Coordinates of C-alpha atoms (C1' of nucleotides) in Angstrom, one line a residue:
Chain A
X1 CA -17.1 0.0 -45.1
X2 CA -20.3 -1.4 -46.9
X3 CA -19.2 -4.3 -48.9
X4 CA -19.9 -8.1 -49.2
X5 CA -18.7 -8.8 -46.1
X6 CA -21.8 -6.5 -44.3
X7 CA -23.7 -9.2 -45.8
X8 CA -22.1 -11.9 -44.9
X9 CA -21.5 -10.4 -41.1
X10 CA -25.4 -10.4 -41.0
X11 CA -25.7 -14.1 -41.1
X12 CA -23.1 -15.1 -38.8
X13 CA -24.7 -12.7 -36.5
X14 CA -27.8 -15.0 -36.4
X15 CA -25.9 -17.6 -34.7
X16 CA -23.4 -15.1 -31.9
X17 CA -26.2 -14.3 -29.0
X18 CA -26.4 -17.2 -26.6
X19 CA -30.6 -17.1 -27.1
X20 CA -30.6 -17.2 -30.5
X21 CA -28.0 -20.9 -30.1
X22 CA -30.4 -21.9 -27.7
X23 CA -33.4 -21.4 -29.9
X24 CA -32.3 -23.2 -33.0
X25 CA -31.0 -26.0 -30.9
X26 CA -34.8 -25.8 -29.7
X27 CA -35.8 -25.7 -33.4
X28 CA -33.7 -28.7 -34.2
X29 CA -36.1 -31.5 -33.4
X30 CA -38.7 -29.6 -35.4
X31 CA -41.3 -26.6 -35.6
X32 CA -41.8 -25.0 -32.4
X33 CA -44.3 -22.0 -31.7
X34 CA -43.0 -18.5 -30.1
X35 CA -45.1 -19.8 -27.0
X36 CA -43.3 -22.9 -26.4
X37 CA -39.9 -21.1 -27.4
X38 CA -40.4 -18.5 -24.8
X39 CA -41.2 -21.5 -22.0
X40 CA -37.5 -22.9 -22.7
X41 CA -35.3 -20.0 -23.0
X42 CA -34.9 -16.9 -20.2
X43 CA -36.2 -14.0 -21.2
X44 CA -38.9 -11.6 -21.7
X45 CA -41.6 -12.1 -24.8
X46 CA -40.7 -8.9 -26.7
X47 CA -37.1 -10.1 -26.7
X48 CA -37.9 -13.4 -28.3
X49 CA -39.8 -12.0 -30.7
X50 CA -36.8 -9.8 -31.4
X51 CA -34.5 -12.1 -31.7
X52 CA -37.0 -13.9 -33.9
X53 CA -36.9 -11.3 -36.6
X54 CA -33.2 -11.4 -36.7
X55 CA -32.9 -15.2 -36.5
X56 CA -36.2 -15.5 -39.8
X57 CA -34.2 -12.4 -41.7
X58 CA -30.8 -13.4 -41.5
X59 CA -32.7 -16.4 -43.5
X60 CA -32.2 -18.7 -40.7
X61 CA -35.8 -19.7 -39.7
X62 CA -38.3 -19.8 -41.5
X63 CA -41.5 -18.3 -40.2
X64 CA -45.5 -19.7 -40.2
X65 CA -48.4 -18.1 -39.1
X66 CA -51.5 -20.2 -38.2
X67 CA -53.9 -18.4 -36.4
X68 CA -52.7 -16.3 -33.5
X69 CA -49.5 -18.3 -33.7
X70 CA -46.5 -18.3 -35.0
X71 CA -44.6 -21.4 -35.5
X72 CA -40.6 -21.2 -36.6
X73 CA -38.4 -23.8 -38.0
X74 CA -35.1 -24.1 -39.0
X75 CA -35.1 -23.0 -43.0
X76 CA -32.7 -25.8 -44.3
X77 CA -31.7 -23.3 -47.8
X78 CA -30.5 -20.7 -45.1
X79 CA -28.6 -23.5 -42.8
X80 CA -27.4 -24.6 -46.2
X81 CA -26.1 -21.0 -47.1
X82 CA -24.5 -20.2 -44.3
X83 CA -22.3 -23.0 -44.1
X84 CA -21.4 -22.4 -47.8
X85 CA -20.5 -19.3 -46.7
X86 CA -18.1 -20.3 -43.8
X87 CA -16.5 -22.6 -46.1
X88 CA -16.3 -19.6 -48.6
X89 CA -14.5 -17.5 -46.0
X90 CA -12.5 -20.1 -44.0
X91 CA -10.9 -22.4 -47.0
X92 CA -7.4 -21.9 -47.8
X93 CA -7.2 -21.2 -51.2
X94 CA -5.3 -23.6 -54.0
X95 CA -2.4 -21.3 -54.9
X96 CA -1.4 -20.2 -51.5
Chain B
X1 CA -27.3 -17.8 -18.8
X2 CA -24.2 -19.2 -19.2
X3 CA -23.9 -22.3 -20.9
X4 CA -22.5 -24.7 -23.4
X5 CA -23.8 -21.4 -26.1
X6 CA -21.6 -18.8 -24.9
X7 CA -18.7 -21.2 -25.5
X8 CA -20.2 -21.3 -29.2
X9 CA -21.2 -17.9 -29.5
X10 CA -17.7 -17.0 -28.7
X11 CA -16.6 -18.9 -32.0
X12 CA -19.3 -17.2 -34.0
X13 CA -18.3 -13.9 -33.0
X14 CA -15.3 -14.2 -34.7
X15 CA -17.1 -13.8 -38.0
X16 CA -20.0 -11.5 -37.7
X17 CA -18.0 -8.0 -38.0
X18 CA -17.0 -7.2 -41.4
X19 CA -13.5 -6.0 -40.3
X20 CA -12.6 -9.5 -39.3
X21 CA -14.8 -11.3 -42.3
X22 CA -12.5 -9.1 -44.5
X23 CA -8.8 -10.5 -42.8
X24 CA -10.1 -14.1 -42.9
X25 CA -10.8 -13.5 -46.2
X26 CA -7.0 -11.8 -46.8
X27 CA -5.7 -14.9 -45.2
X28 CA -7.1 -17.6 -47.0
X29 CA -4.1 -16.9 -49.4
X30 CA -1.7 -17.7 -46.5
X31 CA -0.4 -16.1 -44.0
X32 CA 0.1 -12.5 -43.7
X33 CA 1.8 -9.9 -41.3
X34 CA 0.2 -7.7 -39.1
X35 CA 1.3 -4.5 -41.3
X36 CA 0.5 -6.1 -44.7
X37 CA -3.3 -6.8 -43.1
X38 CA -3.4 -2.9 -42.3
X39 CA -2.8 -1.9 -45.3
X40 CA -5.8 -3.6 -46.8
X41 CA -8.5 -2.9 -44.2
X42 CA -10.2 0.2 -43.2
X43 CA -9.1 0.8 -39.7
X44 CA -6.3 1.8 -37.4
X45 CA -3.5 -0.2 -36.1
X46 CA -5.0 -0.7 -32.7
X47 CA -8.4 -1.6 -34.0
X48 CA -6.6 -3.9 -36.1
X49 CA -4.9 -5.6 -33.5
X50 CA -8.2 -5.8 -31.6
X51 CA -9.6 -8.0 -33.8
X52 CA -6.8 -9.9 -34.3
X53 CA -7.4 -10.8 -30.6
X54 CA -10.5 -11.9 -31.0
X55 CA -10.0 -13.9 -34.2
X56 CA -6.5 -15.5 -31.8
X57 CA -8.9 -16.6 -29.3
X58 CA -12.1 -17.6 -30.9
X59 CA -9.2 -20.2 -32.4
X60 CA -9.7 -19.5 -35.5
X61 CA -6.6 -17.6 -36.5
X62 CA -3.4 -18.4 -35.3
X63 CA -0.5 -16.1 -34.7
X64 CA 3.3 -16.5 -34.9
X65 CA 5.8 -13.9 -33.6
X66 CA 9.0 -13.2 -35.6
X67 CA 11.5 -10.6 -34.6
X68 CA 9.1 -7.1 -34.7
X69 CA 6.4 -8.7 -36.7
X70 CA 3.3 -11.1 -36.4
X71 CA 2.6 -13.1 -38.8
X72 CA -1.7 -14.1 -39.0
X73 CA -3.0 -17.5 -40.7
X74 CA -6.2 -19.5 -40.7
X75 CA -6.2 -21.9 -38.1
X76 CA -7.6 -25.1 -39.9
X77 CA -8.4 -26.7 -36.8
X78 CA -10.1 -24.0 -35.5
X79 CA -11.9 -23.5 -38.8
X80 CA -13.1 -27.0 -38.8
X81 CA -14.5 -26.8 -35.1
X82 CA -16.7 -23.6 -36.4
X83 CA -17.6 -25.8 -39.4
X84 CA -18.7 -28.8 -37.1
X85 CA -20.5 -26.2 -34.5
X86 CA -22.5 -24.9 -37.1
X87 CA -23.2 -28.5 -38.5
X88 CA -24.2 -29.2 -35.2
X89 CA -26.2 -26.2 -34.5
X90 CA -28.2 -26.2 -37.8
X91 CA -28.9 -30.2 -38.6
X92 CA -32.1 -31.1 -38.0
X93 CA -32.5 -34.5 -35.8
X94 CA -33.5 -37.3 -37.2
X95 CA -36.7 -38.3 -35.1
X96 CA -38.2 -34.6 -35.5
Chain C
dA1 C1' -68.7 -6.3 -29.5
dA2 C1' -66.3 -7.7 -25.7
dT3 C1' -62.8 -10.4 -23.9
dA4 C1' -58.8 -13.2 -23.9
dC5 C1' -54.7 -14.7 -25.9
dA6 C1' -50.3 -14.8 -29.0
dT7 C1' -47.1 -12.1 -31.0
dA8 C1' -45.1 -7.6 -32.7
dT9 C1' -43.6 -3.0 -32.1
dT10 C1' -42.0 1.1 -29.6
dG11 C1' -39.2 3.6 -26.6
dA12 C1' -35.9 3.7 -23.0
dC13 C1' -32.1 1.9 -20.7
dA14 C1' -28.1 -1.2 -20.0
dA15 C1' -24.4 -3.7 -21.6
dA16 C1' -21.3 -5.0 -25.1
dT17 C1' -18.6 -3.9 -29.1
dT18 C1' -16.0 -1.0 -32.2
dT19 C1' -13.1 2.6 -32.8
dC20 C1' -9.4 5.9 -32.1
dA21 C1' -5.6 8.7 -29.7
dA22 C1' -2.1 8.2 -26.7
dT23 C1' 1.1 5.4 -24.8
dA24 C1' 3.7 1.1 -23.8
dT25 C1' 6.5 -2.8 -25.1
dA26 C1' 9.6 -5.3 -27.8
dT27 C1' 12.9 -5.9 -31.4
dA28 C1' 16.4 -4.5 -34.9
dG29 C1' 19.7 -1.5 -36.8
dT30 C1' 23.0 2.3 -36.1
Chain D
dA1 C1' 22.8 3.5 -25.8
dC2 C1' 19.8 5.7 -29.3
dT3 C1' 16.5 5.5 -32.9
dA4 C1' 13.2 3.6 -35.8
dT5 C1' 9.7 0.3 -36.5
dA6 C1' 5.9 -3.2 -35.5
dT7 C1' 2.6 -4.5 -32.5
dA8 C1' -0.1 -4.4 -28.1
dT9 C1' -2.5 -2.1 -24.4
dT10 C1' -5.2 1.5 -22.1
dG11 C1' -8.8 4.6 -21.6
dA12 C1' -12.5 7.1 -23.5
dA13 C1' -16.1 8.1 -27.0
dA14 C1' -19.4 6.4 -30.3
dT15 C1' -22.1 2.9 -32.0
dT16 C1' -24.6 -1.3 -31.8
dT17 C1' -27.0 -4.8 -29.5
dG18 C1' -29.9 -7.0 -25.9
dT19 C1' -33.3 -6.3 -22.7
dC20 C1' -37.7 -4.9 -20.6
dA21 C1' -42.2 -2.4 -19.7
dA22 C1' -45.8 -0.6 -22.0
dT23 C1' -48.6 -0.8 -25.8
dA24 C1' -50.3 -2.2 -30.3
dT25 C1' -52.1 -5.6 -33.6
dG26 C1' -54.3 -9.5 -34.9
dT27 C1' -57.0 -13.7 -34.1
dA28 C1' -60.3 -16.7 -31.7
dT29 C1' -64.0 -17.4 -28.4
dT30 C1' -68.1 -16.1 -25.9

DNA sequence: AATACATATTGACAAATTTCAATATATAGT
DNA sequence: ACTATATATTGAAATTTGTCAATATGTATT
């Protein structure tokens, strides 16, 4: 295929691996740095950060480097755009 | 793990392959038989019926048997629990 | 500049998912 | 009963995803 729906597919995927729940649950309260992330959920630190990168491009999180940390939070445009697109894909439509 | 997330991530699988993205999408004009959805999509008829499994169980497409054929639809239910699981998995909390 | 720390990347492996061919099941029509 | 049709299941191959160990990068501190 190749079509919209790869898209689409990407940002749903943000939000179908246990972790990545866990970590925007985590980021709900607020900004949280990969440190204090990887104290909460179980696993390693190069799979955080990978599941990082998928969660900040799937447009998500949103990503903030200070220093020699990074701090994510949840990016409230991407929240907003992904449940635009679940409506999009889940409402019946007018003239069934 | 093994938590309240894979119960959720269960329900967000339903809409990260493209496959399924594109039957949701062929249903939201009502219901439609298993052969008519074949037609449409890009795979075989056992691949078809795979995902139509997993769209069955993640809730959000409900099936109804009639003589040879099965006849797919959007679950609104089930479509309104993803809605409120994403809600709930995206909204930031009040006292951040 | 040397060291320590936070995070990212790479490469390999394991596990899960998608796909298809073959086959099974179930129903309808002859 | 036989045949045709619609869908489901099984088993295997291919692909994708998640994970970790090792290493790299980049920043702060001494």
């Amino acid at each position: 295929m190749q079509n919209e729906y790869t898209e689409y597919a990407k940002v749903f995927k943000a939000f179908c691996d246990e972790t990545r729940l866990m970590v925007l649950s985590l980021l709900q309260s607020g900004e949280k740095c990969a440190c204090v992330l990887l104290e909460k959920v179980n696993v390693g630190q190069p799979t955080l950060s990978h599941h990082m990168k998928i969660l900040v491009e799937s447009g998500i999180v949103s990503a903030r480097k200070e220093g020699k940390w990074t701090h994510y939070s949840l990016n409230e445009s991407g929240c907003e755009n992904a449940k635009e697109l679940l409506e999009l894909i889940t409402n019946v439509s007018e003239d069934n």
